[in-house]
């Protein structure tokens, strides 16, 4: 497994301190984020999922703790829009350049608006996908918010 991905290159280029953590990816897991947390021996609230949604038809990257579910109504409201829905996997892969299960908010093919669940910023360190299945990066959540120029909102149901 390569530990150099567009995500890790983007973090390095932005001078963001991070560590790399590999785990055994299970493509059949009910929740990839929860499976990653269990494999890493981490609290699921610290292992963040990267989801791709459409808000009023436009792509949006959503970062949320793996033990939470995004409320589409709250996401739409946070973005100042009327509707939100999850993006279909093939479209998410096309927009991001990553395979589902390996989507990172960093180094995506096309830069899109990012919204982070407020509770994700409550930890000293968090894990996010490093740009491929079975690879996580650990970093300070404030660095994520700053690098992505992310909107912070209450997104969970």
Short mmCIF file of C-alpha atoms in Angstrom, two decimals:
data_model
loop_
_atom_site.label_atom_id
_atom_site.label_comp_id
_atom_site.label_asym_id
_atom_site.label_seq_id
_atom_site.Cartn_x
_atom_site.Cartn_y
_atom_site.Cartn_z
CA UNK A 1 0.00 0.00 0.00
CA UNK A 2 1.38 3.34 -1.02
CA UNK A 3 1.36 5.95 1.70
CA UNK A 4 1.70 8.80 -0.78
CA UNK A 5 -1.66 9.90 -2.14
CA UNK A 6 -3.08 13.17 -3.44
CA UNK A 7 -4.38 13.69 0.12
CA UNK A 8 -1.00 13.26 1.82
CA UNK A 9 0.66 15.40 -0.85
CA UNK A 10 -1.92 18.17 -0.24
CA UNK A 11 -1.33 18.01 3.52
CA UNK A 12 2.45 18.10 3.07
CA UNK A 13 2.22 21.02 0.61
CA UNK A 14 0.10 22.94 3.15
CA UNK A 15 2.64 22.20 5.93
CA UNK A 16 -0.01 20.40 8.01
CA UNK A 17 1.47 18.01 10.58
CA UNK A 18 -0.02 14.52 10.30
CA UNK A 19 0.77 10.88 10.90
CA UNK A 20 -0.24 7.97 8.69
CA UNK A 21 -2.13 4.95 10.03
CA UNK A 22 -2.88 1.86 7.95
CA UNK A 23 -5.63 -0.59 8.84
CA UNK A 24 -7.25 -3.67 7.30
CA UNK A 25 -10.03 -2.29 5.13
CA UNK A 26 -13.17 -4.46 5.00
CA UNK A 27 -15.20 -3.71 1.86
CA UNK A 28 -18.15 -5.62 3.34
CA UNK A 29 -18.32 -3.58 6.56
CA UNK A 30 -21.70 -2.05 7.30
CA UNK A 31 -19.95 1.23 8.19
CA UNK A 32 -16.47 1.88 6.85
CA UNK A 33 -15.85 4.60 9.45
CA UNK A 34 -16.84 2.37 12.37
CA UNK A 35 -14.77 -0.47 10.95
CA UNK A 36 -11.76 1.86 10.65
CA UNK A 37 -12.22 3.04 14.24
CA UNK A 38 -12.39 -0.54 15.51
CA UNK A 39 -9.33 -1.56 13.48
CA UNK A 40 -7.36 1.41 14.80
CA UNK A 41 -8.60 0.92 18.39
CA UNK A 42 -9.95 4.47 18.41
CA UNK A 43 -13.12 6.15 19.64
CA UNK A 44 -15.49 6.37 16.62
CA UNK A 45 -16.14 10.03 17.49
CA UNK A 46 -12.47 10.73 16.61
CA UNK A 47 -12.53 8.83 13.31
CA UNK A 48 -14.23 11.14 10.83
CA UNK A 49 -16.00 10.06 7.68
CA UNK A 50 -15.81 11.97 4.43
CA UNK A 51 -19.15 11.91 2.65
CA UNK A 52 -20.10 13.51 -0.62
CA UNK A 53 -23.50 15.14 -0.98
CA UNK A 54 -25.39 17.30 -3.42
CA UNK A 55 -26.78 20.53 -2.02
CA UNK A 56 -29.14 22.17 -4.47
CA UNK A 57 -27.47 19.97 -7.10
CA UNK A 58 -23.91 21.12 -6.31
CA UNK A 59 -21.23 18.82 -4.80
CA UNK A 60 -20.40 19.32 -1.13
CA UNK A 61 -17.88 17.43 1.00
CA UNK A 62 -19.25 16.57 4.45
CA UNK A 63 -17.01 15.59 7.39
CA UNK A 64 -18.75 13.91 10.31
CA UNK A 65 -17.76 11.56 13.18
CA UNK A 66 -18.16 7.94 12.09
CA UNK A 67 -20.62 7.22 14.89
CA UNK A 68 -23.06 9.93 13.69
CA UNK A 69 -25.46 10.30 10.76
CA UNK A 70 -25.84 13.46 8.73
CA UNK A 71 -29.25 15.10 8.68
CA UNK A 72 -29.85 16.18 5.09
CA UNK A 73 -32.23 18.85 6.37
CA UNK A 74 -29.52 20.29 8.65
CA UNK A 75 -26.91 20.10 5.90
CA UNK A 76 -29.15 22.02 3.49
CA UNK A 77 -29.90 24.64 6.15
CA UNK A 78 -26.20 25.04 7.03
CA UNK A 79 -25.40 25.60 3.37
CA UNK A 80 -28.23 28.12 3.02
CA UNK A 81 -30.05 25.85 0.61
CA UNK A 82 -33.37 24.07 0.30
CA UNK A 83 -32.36 20.48 -0.39
CA UNK A 84 -29.53 18.00 0.15
CA UNK A 85 -29.01 14.38 -0.73
CA UNK A 86 -26.16 11.91 -0.69
CA UNK A 87 -24.18 11.71 -3.91
CA UNK A 88 -24.26 8.39 -5.74
CA UNK A 89 -20.94 6.47 -5.44
CA UNK A 90 -19.92 6.70 -9.13
CA UNK A 91 -20.47 10.46 -9.10
CA UNK A 92 -18.56 10.84 -5.80
CA UNK A 93 -15.63 8.94 -7.33
CA UNK A 94 -15.70 11.07 -10.48
CA UNK A 95 -15.81 14.36 -8.55
CA UNK A 96 -13.17 13.46 -5.95
CA UNK A 97 -10.82 11.19 -7.90
CA UNK A 98 -10.97 8.68 -5.03
CA UNK A 99 -12.70 5.31 -4.67
CA UNK A 100 -15.61 5.14 -2.21
CA UNK A 101 -14.13 3.89 1.06
CA UNK A 102 -11.01 5.93 0.36
CA UNK A 103 -12.43 9.43 -0.18
CA UNK A 104 -10.44 12.11 1.59
CA UNK A 105 -11.44 15.75 1.96
CA UNK A 106 -7.85 16.64 0.95
CA UNK A 107 -6.46 16.57 -2.57
CA UNK A 108 -9.74 15.99 -4.33
CA UNK A 109 -9.77 16.28 -8.12
CA UNK A 110 -12.11 19.27 -7.93
CA UNK A 111 -12.22 21.57 -4.91
CA UNK A 112 -15.73 21.72 -3.48
CA UNK A 113 -17.35 23.39 -0.51
CA UNK A 114 -16.73 21.51 2.75
CA UNK A 115 -18.97 21.38 5.80
CA UNK A 116 -17.72 19.90 9.09
CA UNK A 117 -19.90 18.68 11.94
CA UNK A 118 -19.19 20.92 14.94
CA UNK A 119 -18.60 18.03 17.36
CA UNK A 120 -15.71 16.81 15.17
CA UNK A 121 -13.67 19.79 16.35
CA UNK A 122 -13.97 18.84 20.03
CA UNK A 123 -10.97 16.47 20.01
CA UNK A 124 -7.23 17.15 20.20
CA UNK A 125 -6.57 14.79 17.30
CA UNK A 126 -8.85 13.19 14.71
CA UNK A 127 -8.48 10.65 11.92
CA UNK A 128 -9.56 11.22 8.34
CA UNK A 129 -9.23 9.12 5.24
CA UNK A 130 -5.79 9.47 3.72
CA UNK A 131 -6.89 9.03 0.13
CA UNK A 132 -7.10 5.28 -0.24
CA UNK A 133 -8.93 2.38 1.33
CA UNK A 134 -7.20 1.29 4.53
CA UNK A 135 -5.27 4.52 5.08
CA UNK A 136 -6.05 7.18 7.67
CA UNK A 137 -4.22 10.38 8.59
CA UNK A 138 -4.24 11.71 12.15
CA UNK A 139 -4.09 15.47 12.65
CA UNK A 140 -5.47 18.39 14.62
CA UNK A 141 -9.08 19.17 13.68
CA UNK A 142 -8.41 22.91 13.55
CA UNK A 143 -5.87 22.24 10.78
CA UNK A 144 -8.61 20.49 8.81
CA UNK A 145 -10.97 23.42 9.17
CA UNK A 146 -8.30 25.94 8.20
CA UNK A 147 -6.95 23.99 5.21
CA UNK A 148 -10.38 23.26 3.78
CA UNK A 149 -11.82 26.69 4.66
CA UNK A 150 -14.72 24.65 5.94
CA UNK A 151 -18.05 25.78 7.23
CA UNK A 152 -18.71 24.39 10.72
CA UNK A 153 -22.28 23.46 11.56
CA UNK A 154 -24.50 21.11 13.55
CA UNK A 155 -25.21 18.41 10.98
CA UNK A 156 -26.14 15.27 12.88
CA UNK A 157 -29.65 13.95 13.25
#
